[in-house]
Amino acid sequence: MDKLLHRVRGLVERGERVSSADCRALFDVHDLNEFSKLGRIVRERRYGKDAFYRSVESFEFHGGDPAHFLSEVVATASDDAAEIAIKPASNLDEGLRFWLDRFGAFASPGSSESRQIFILLTARFVTRLAEREGMSATRVLSSIREIVPVRLSGAGGELFDDEWRGRYLPGGITSERWLAVHQAGHEIGLRSDATMTFHTGWNPDLYVVHLETLRGLQDRSGGFHGFAPMAYHDTHPDTRYRATPTAAMTLKITTISRLFLDNLPHVIALPGIGDPELSYVALGYGADTIDPSVRPSDLEGMRDDASASGAGELPILSHENPNGANKLALSIVEDRIREARWRPIPVNGEFERIPTMETER
Amino acid sequence: MKHTADEQKGTGNSVRSVPVRARRKLKVVAADFLNSLPLTIEVADDDYFDFEYVVPSEGARQLVEEEADIALLPVAALAEIGGLEVVPGPCIGANGRVDSVVIVSEVPLDRIERLYVDSASRTSVILARIFMESVGKGNIPFVRLGATEILNRVDGEAGGLLIADVAFQHSKRFKYRHDLGDAWKRLTGEPFVFAVWAAAPGVLNEEIVDRLNRRFWDGLARKHQIIEEWSAAHGMPVADVADYLDERIQFNLNRSAWNGLQEFFRIASNMRLLPDARVEFAQKPDRPAAQGMVPASFGRWTPEIVPYSRSYGVDRILARADGGRRISLHDAERLYEEADLTDLGEVAHSIRMKMNPGMRVSYIVAMNLNYTNVCNVDCSFCGFYRSHDPDRKGYDEGYTLNREQIRRKMNTLADADGAQVLFQGGVNPNLPIEYYIRTFAWFKKEWPQIHLNCLSVDEVLGLCPNKTPEEIAGVLSQLKEAGLDMLPGAGAEILVDRVRRRVSRKKSRAAYWLETMRQVGQLGMHASVTMLYGMRETTRDKFAHMAKIRQLQDEVSPFKVFISWPYRKAESLKLQATDQSGATYLRMQAISRIFFDNIRHIMCSWVTQGPEIGQAALWYGADDFGSVMFEENVVSASGVTYRMDSDAMEFYIRDAGFEPFRRTGEFEEWNRAEHDAVKARGQIVEFEPGRIY
């Protein structure tokens, strides 16, 4: 194992690629101290002590009166947020025209609204619209982008394994479709996050295939700006350990993805999923960005699974989220980043820095 | 001589006077020992200072907790605290025989197998360690006793370290005497320095240094008065007192004394007796460089400020800690503020592997049995307690379990092969010591296999109306006799009274908490020790807490394990929480592993942190995963509700790459056969239904 770590360290220090075989072997290493050291080599070479956090607040839109919806969103969104993401519900069987009519209302939210508002589309939503309308994903994305700012969400990436998807994502889209939508988006200039769902009990071979696939697409399209590992979790105190990725797994995957995905700019930790405190620790394992806007419902497999069991959307333990079950106040995010001895830098969904009093000085 | 604050004396140097109205008086503390009086007698009369005579340990405490600005500090404390500046000029030292620090015995040195030492002087104890090591007796046990008791115990193969008046007056009655001032001189060729004026960085300036030096010379001029008054007050011959001050004590921190001090720190650090220390003079930017390491003249005051223990870089602190060197309080502060969590984790894990070899992690099957929530302490961070006062809110929700209720819980624990009960509650003024004596005796008779880890310090102190050391020792002895095995470390919180007064006005002061644990150690019992941070205390407060624990552990070794966790604010509590992040938790835990070179085990607190951070903590210095909890009422009262059974604990430990094993309350590996054999000896105790005791 020492030889493996030594070899990987050498590769990382020389800026060379980690092979799939080494990637797989790293999953059998336990030494978290070593993972931390390796992860930091890469993230500090890229960003020093900077730790980014996304200043985005997201809302799910179920296709109702857009003007009413928008007024509610504007009223409830945190003043801290620089951007507001509107995520259309992907389970509605409405056509492109229906959505274009509604999205049009979001294009001009009013001169008093300084926050950027955009539509955050999932690959699943785009695929369903494309299939319903008999058009390509590129066409769907272009049509929507013509009337309103659009971004492509990383949700639904889950794991690129058909057997797994058949079990955990019944009714979901295939890996091929997910990748095709993202590639289409990248080709027309959209950028997106890549994601991967993981769990302690699953075979690491699946993760290696998934990471290989992402790295390959990124080599071709260059359109991913970040990668977010997403812990499939169960928050019930009596059962969580049996169905929840452990800290060891989460931190290990953070580092391995940082080492392996050498062509992706950012690795993102998600305080809204799993133990929020672990995401700030992950900044020392290769992650460079905190995205508090991602919620458990963004794991399509987990949401479906929870709904099927009647559990509904999984709550985050309330004491860890004083400002609401699924939302973290950005001031808390900043404080946590500072407590972990990193320099908090607010960014928008596209990783553009948001000027602050501090940065302007 | 009475001095005024704006008084100036010409020294040939430009000394600016600061108007007294424009500044707070500097608090100066020192011991009123004979050898310190020439340094202090005039300072005490100087209106420029707010002066107080205190015992040396209190002086160190005040300096650490920023209640005093300048202290006449024993040099061991100087090293333990670290990062302080030393006033050049005066000191208390000895260039050869000193008469006030003497090892006595009735047998030659090579036949001494035990040394009784007076714990009042840490510097002298370390000097004695160095001396005994130099004569090939470095491994003999040092047993701490009161000064007068030592005189009665020195006999046969037991020697004694006598200090101060006791040494003066009684050392001559023993057959063999070894003066440690003389021994040091022969060992190193240099004087020994016992104490110096020290201050936190930023306090000293040229005016203050000058003033302290002038007061020293003024005090030295009153030496004959000091000799006469001391002689009269202590019944000592004038000639002996005069000889001591005139011939034995060296008051100048000259070049050779300075070398002696550096040598003491070097040897003590190599022997792992003191933190690694580096001593050098500051190079004031507006002054020409001093010749070499020290100013040309030591005899009179010099404008150079001497910083003590100019800190190493964080990397070097960590490297030396990993090499087995003790770190100072100041080093710990720097690690907390500046070190990377990755580096802290790596060194903490490395030290953990040296102290507890093997990739094994222990856990225990235990129960928190919260027998009462009635309490008269009113901690502002506690959501569990209910007041004992009928006029207070929540009084009606107070409970005390009766014996049937307790038996049900104990049987649940016994049925699960539990190894320990953590019997804790509020400080319930309605329960006398007989309640605890009968309860522990009952437990030992009915469930002899279960280790009794019972009563926080405040619960013990609740049974001690006078809170004297003798009374505390008496209560603990009775409880031990009844069956008490160990004390949990709960209630330590932060052992700084400024913090304790703010968060819990009625809670025991730090000195009482420490005294209780001192008695625990002296009775040969053990305890765990905790730290509750995140109550808006300062970084200094956190590590002052740790320093006090480490020093007590050096003295009487009561502690088996250290555990820290942050205060969690429940909605109903007013006290605001800070330092809440998991990253801070890992940082604190890692530093505790590095800092406590004398406490073997570090337990992670998954109960407060959750299993994820709890698991990660195993790579940040923890070797114990704590306890399977059947029931927990105190932490959960703040809204934190994590639970784990044995399967879950073993899963998390294995998943992190370690091998789990069950342990006993004494941190030995749990053995089923032994457990069952003891369990079989249990006898059911009959009692009347509904009885509390």
mmCIF file of N, CA and C in Angstrom, chain B residues 269-337:
data_model
loop_
_atom_site.group_PDB
_atom_site.id
_atom_site.type_symbol
_atom_site.label_atom_id
_atom_site.label_comp_id
_atom_site.label_asym_id
_atom_site.label_seq_id
_atom_site.Cartn_x
_atom_site.Cartn_y
_atom_site.Cartn_z
ATOM 1 N N SER B 269 14.034 19.409 28.884
ATOM 2 C CA SER B 269 13.313 19.072 27.653
ATOM 3 C C SER B 269 13.746 17.709 27.132
ATOM 4 N N ASN B 270 15.058 17.457 27.160
ATOM 5 C CA ASN B 270 15.548 16.151 26.698
ATOM 6 C C ASN B 270 14.998 15.017 27.545
ATOM 7 N N MET B 271 14.799 15.303 28.835
ATOM 8 C CA MET B 271 14.258 14.270 29.726
ATOM 9 C C MET B 271 12.732 14.242 29.701
ATOM 10 N N ARG B 272 12.128 15.026 28.799
ATOM 11 C CA ARG B 272 10.661 15.085 28.666
ATOM 12 C C ARG B 272 9.988 15.589 29.934
ATOM 13 N N LEU B 273 10.702 16.443 30.676
ATOM 14 C CA LEU B 273 10.134 16.963 31.909
ATOM 15 C C LEU B 273 9.476 18.317 31.703
ATOM 16 N N LEU B 274 9.917 19.030 30.693
ATOM 17 C CA LEU B 274 9.367 20.353 30.405
ATOM 18 C C LEU B 274 9.187 20.501 28.898
ATOM 19 N N PRO B 275 8.305 21.400 28.498
ATOM 20 C CA PRO B 275 8.181 21.660 27.065
ATOM 21 C C PRO B 275 9.499 22.142 26.482
ATOM 22 N N ASP B 276 9.620 21.916 25.220
ATOM 23 C CA ASP B 276 10.775 22.386 24.497
ATOM 24 C C ASP B 276 10.824 23.910 24.590
ATOM 25 N N ALA B 277 11.946 24.431 25.003
ATOM 26 C CA ALA B 277 12.003 25.877 25.189
ATOM 27 C C ALA B 277 13.219 26.450 24.486
ATOM 28 N N ARG B 278 13.036 27.622 23.995
ATOM 29 C CA ARG B 278 14.151 28.308 23.354
ATOM 30 C C ARG B 278 14.238 29.685 23.988
ATOM 31 N N VAL B 279 15.388 30.069 24.399
ATOM 32 C CA VAL B 279 15.527 31.327 25.127
ATOM 33 C C VAL B 279 16.484 32.224 24.375
ATOM 34 N N GLU B 280 16.032 33.378 24.028
ATOM 35 C CA GLU B 280 16.956 34.303 23.382
ATOM 36 C C GLU B 280 16.505 35.731 23.606
ATOM 37 N N PHE B 281 17.408 36.642 23.391
ATOM 38 C CA PHE B 281 17.077 38.037 23.568
ATOM 39 C C PHE B 281 16.437 38.609 22.316
ATOM 40 N N ALA B 282 15.464 39.442 22.541
ATOM 41 C CA ALA B 282 14.851 40.112 21.400
ATOM 42 C C ALA B 282 15.811 41.159 20.874
ATOM 43 N N GLN B 283 15.769 41.320 19.601
ATOM 44 C CA GLN B 283 16.589 42.355 18.993
ATOM 45 C C GLN B 283 15.673 43.535 18.736
ATOM 46 N N LYS B 284 15.697 44.491 19.627
ATOM 47 C CA LYS B 284 14.806 45.621 19.404
ATOM 48 C C LYS B 284 15.260 46.364 18.138
ATOM 49 N N PRO B 285 14.330 46.653 17.255
ATOM 50 C CA PRO B 285 14.714 47.168 15.945
ATOM 51 C C PRO B 285 15.398 48.526 15.995
ATOM 52 N N ASP B 286 15.094 49.322 17.022
ATOM 53 C CA ASP B 286 15.681 50.656 17.044
ATOM 54 C C ASP B 286 16.973 50.708 17.855
ATOM 55 N N ARG B 287 17.537 49.550 18.146
ATOM 56 C CA ARG B 287 18.766 49.563 18.946
ATOM 57 C C ARG B 287 19.834 48.732 18.249
ATOM 58 N N PRO B 288 21.077 49.073 18.512
ATOM 59 C CA PRO B 288 22.137 48.277 17.884
ATOM 60 C C PRO B 288 22.113 46.851 18.399
ATOM 61 N N ALA B 289 22.603 45.956 17.575
ATOM 62 C CA ALA B 289 22.591 44.546 17.956
ATOM 63 C C ALA B 289 23.392 44.311 19.224
ATOM 64 N N ALA B 290 22.848 43.452 20.069
ATOM 65 C CA ALA B 290 23.588 43.061 21.265
ATOM 66 C C ALA B 290 24.782 42.215 20.846
ATOM 67 N N GLN B 291 25.771 42.179 21.687
ATOM 68 C CA GLN B 291 26.937 41.361 21.389
ATOM 69 C C GLN B 291 26.572 39.899 21.614
ATOM 70 N N GLY B 292 26.609 39.147 20.562
ATOM 71 C CA GLY B 292 26.248 37.736 20.696
ATOM 72 C C GLY B 292 24.793 37.587 21.067
ATOM 73 N N MET B 293 24.514 36.644 21.923
ATOM 74 C CA MET B 293 23.134 36.365 22.293
ATOM 75 C C MET B 293 22.634 37.257 23.423
ATOM 76 N N VAL B 294 23.528 37.859 24.146
ATOM 77 C CA VAL B 294 23.100 38.564 25.350
ATOM 78 C C VAL B 294 23.694 39.953 25.394
ATOM 79 N N PRO B 295 23.062 40.869 26.101
ATOM 80 C CA PRO B 295 23.631 42.203 26.222
ATOM 81 C C PRO B 295 24.967 42.158 26.956
ATOM 82 N N ALA B 296 25.741 43.190 26.753
ATOM 83 C CA ALA B 296 27.083 43.200 27.313
ATOM 84 C C ALA B 296 27.065 43.188 28.838
ATOM 85 N N SER B 297 26.096 43.859 29.426
ATOM 86 C CA SER B 297 26.081 43.947 30.875
ATOM 87 C C SER B 297 24.777 43.404 31.432
ATOM 88 N N PHE B 298 24.905 42.513 32.392
ATOM 89 C CA PHE B 298 23.727 41.994 33.060
ATOM 90 C C PHE B 298 23.523 42.622 34.429
ATOM 91 N N GLY B 299 24.623 43.158 34.957
ATOM 92 C CA GLY B 299 24.591 43.574 36.346
ATOM 93 C C GLY B 299 23.567 44.657 36.617
ATOM 94 N N ARG B 300 23.440 45.580 35.723
ATOM 95 C CA ARG B 300 22.431 46.621 35.875
ATOM 96 C C ARG B 300 21.404 46.438 34.772
ATOM 97 N N TRP B 301 20.374 47.208 34.891
ATOM 98 C CA TRP B 301 19.310 46.969 33.930
ATOM 99 C C TRP B 301 19.755 47.309 32.514
ATOM 100 N N THR B 302 19.162 46.652 31.573
ATOM 101 C CA THR B 302 19.482 46.866 30.177
ATOM 102 C C THR B 302 18.183 47.101 29.430
ATOM 103 N N PRO B 303 18.230 47.919 28.438
ATOM 104 C CA PRO B 303 16.980 48.192 27.733
ATOM 105 C C PRO B 303 16.493 47.031 26.879
ATOM 106 N N GLU B 304 17.334 46.048 26.711
ATOM 107 C CA GLU B 304 16.878 44.908 25.915
ATOM 108 C C GLU B 304 15.771 44.160 26.639
ATOM 109 N N ILE B 305 14.760 43.773 25.939
ATOM 110 C CA ILE B 305 13.733 42.896 26.494
ATOM 111 C C ILE B 305 14.145 41.472 26.157
ATOM 112 N N VAL B 306 13.979 40.604 27.103
ATOM 113 C CA VAL B 306 14.373 39.222 26.866
ATOM 114 C C VAL B 306 13.123 38.382 26.654
ATOM 115 N N PRO B 307 12.830 37.964 25.483
ATOM 116 C CA PRO B 307 11.682 37.089 25.348
ATOM 117 C C PRO B 307 12.104 35.677 25.673
ATOM 118 N N TYR B 308 11.269 35.022 26.394
ATOM 119 C CA TYR B 308 11.541 33.647 26.716
ATOM 120 C C TYR B 308 10.755 32.780 25.743
ATOM 121 N N SER B 309 11.313 31.674 25.375
ATOM 122 C CA SER B 309 10.616 30.723 24.541
ATOM 123 C C SER B 309 10.030 31.381 23.306
ATOM 124 N N ARG B 310 10.856 32.111 22.618
ATOM 125 C CA ARG B 310 10.443 32.613 21.314
ATOM 126 C C ARG B 310 10.028 31.380 20.520
ATOM 127 N N SER B 311 8.798 31.392 20.087
ATOM 128 C CA SER B 311 8.211 30.142 19.615
ATOM 129 C C SER B 311 8.860 29.642 18.333
ATOM 130 N N TYR B 312 8.936 28.351 18.233
ATOM 131 C CA TYR B 312 9.326 27.745 16.973
ATOM 132 C C TYR B 312 8.202 27.916 15.971
ATOM 133 N N GLY B 313 8.489 27.685 14.702
ATOM 134 C CA GLY B 313 7.436 27.653 13.717
ATOM 135 C C GLY B 313 6.525 26.461 14.005
ATOM 136 N N VAL B 314 5.323 26.539 13.469
ATOM 137 C CA VAL B 314 4.341 25.481 13.736
ATOM 138 C C VAL B 314 4.855 24.122 13.282
ATOM 139 N N ASP B 315 5.513 24.093 12.130
ATOM 140 C CA ASP B 315 6.031 22.815 11.632
ATOM 141 C C ASP B 315 7.035 22.215 12.613
ATOM 142 N N ARG B 316 7.869 23.086 13.177
ATOM 143 C CA ARG B 316 8.893 22.577 14.090
ATOM 144 C C ARG B 316 8.267 22.137 15.413
ATOM 145 N N ILE B 317 7.264 22.876 15.865
ATOM 146 C CA ILE B 317 6.568 22.457 17.092
ATOM 147 C C ILE B 317 6.014 21.045 16.884
ATOM 148 N N LEU B 318 5.395 20.843 15.726
ATOM 149 C CA LEU B 318 4.791 19.537 15.459
ATOM 150 C C LEU B 318 5.860 18.442 15.337
ATOM 151 N N ALA B 319 6.934 18.770 14.651
ATOM 152 C CA ALA B 319 7.987 17.764 14.467
ATOM 153 C C ALA B 319 8.585 17.363 15.808
ATOM 154 N N ARG B 320 8.812 18.333 16.659
ATOM 155 C CA ARG B 320 9.416 18.028 17.952
ATOM 156 C C ARG B 320 8.422 17.310 18.863
ATOM 157 N N ALA B 321 7.154 17.674 18.753
ATOM 158 C CA ALA B 321 6.137 16.948 19.532
ATOM 159 C C ALA B 321 6.084 15.492 19.087
ATOM 160 N N ASP B 322 6.168 15.297 17.797
ATOM 161 C CA ASP B 322 6.148 13.928 17.262
ATOM 162 C C ASP B 322 7.377 13.154 17.750
ATOM 163 N N GLY B 323 8.459 13.876 18.005
ATOM 164 C CA GLY B 323 9.662 13.246 18.529
ATOM 165 C C GLY B 323 9.622 13.027 20.034
ATOM 166 N N GLY B 324 8.499 13.329 20.649
ATOM 167 C CA GLY B 324 8.335 13.042 22.067
ATOM 168 C C GLY B 324 8.537 14.232 22.975
ATOM 169 N N ARG B 325 8.751 15.425 22.396
ATOM 170 C CA ARG B 325 8.950 16.609 23.240
ATOM 171 C C ARG B 325 7.606 17.144 23.700
ATOM 172 N N ARG B 326 7.590 17.653 24.902
ATOM 173 C CA ARG B 326 6.378 18.264 25.448
ATOM 174 C C ARG B 326 6.187 19.638 24.818
ATOM 175 N N ILE B 327 4.941 20.012 24.541
ATOM 176 C CA ILE B 327 4.697 21.354 24.009
ATOM 177 C C ILE B 327 4.151 22.250 25.121
ATOM 178 N N SER B 328 4.418 23.535 24.986
ATOM 179 C CA SER B 328 3.961 24.482 26.008
ATOM 180 C C SER B 328 2.537 24.925 25.697
ATOM 181 N N LEU B 329 1.952 25.607 26.662
ATOM 182 C CA LEU B 329 0.624 26.195 26.468
ATOM 183 C C LEU B 329 0.636 27.118 25.242
ATOM 184 N N HIS B 330 1.677 27.906 25.151
ATOM 185 C CA HIS B 330 1.787 28.841 24.028
ATOM 186 C C HIS B 330 1.919 28.093 22.699
ATOM 187 N N ASP B 331 2.670 26.997 22.707
ATOM 188 C CA ASP B 331 2.774 26.177 21.491
ATOM 189 C C ASP B 331 1.391 25.676 21.077
ATOM 190 N N ALA B 332 0.620 25.225 22.067
ATOM 191 C CA ALA B 332 -0.725 24.700 21.767
ATOM 192 C C ALA B 332 -1.607 25.786 21.172
ATOM 193 N N GLU B 333 -1.491 26.981 21.706
ATOM 194 C CA GLU B 333 -2.267 28.102 21.147
ATOM 195 C C GLU B 333 -1.895 28.328 19.686
ATOM 196 N N ARG B 334 -0.616 28.257 19.408
ATOM 197 C CA ARG B 334 -0.179 28.481 18.025
ATOM 198 C C ARG B 334 -0.686 27.375 17.110
ATOM 199 N N LEU B 335 -0.666 26.157 17.592
ATOM 200 C CA LEU B 335 -1.184 25.061 16.773
ATOM 201 C C LEU B 335 -2.668 25.281 16.496
ATOM 202 N N TYR B 336 -3.391 25.714 17.512
ATOM 203 C CA TYR B 336 -4.830 25.923 17.349
ATOM 204 C C TYR B 336 -5.111 27.013 16.308
ATOM 205 N N GLU B 337 -4.339 28.078 16.373
ATOM 206 C CA GLU B 337 -4.606 29.203 15.485
ATOM 207 C C GLU B 337 -4.038 28.993 14.082
#
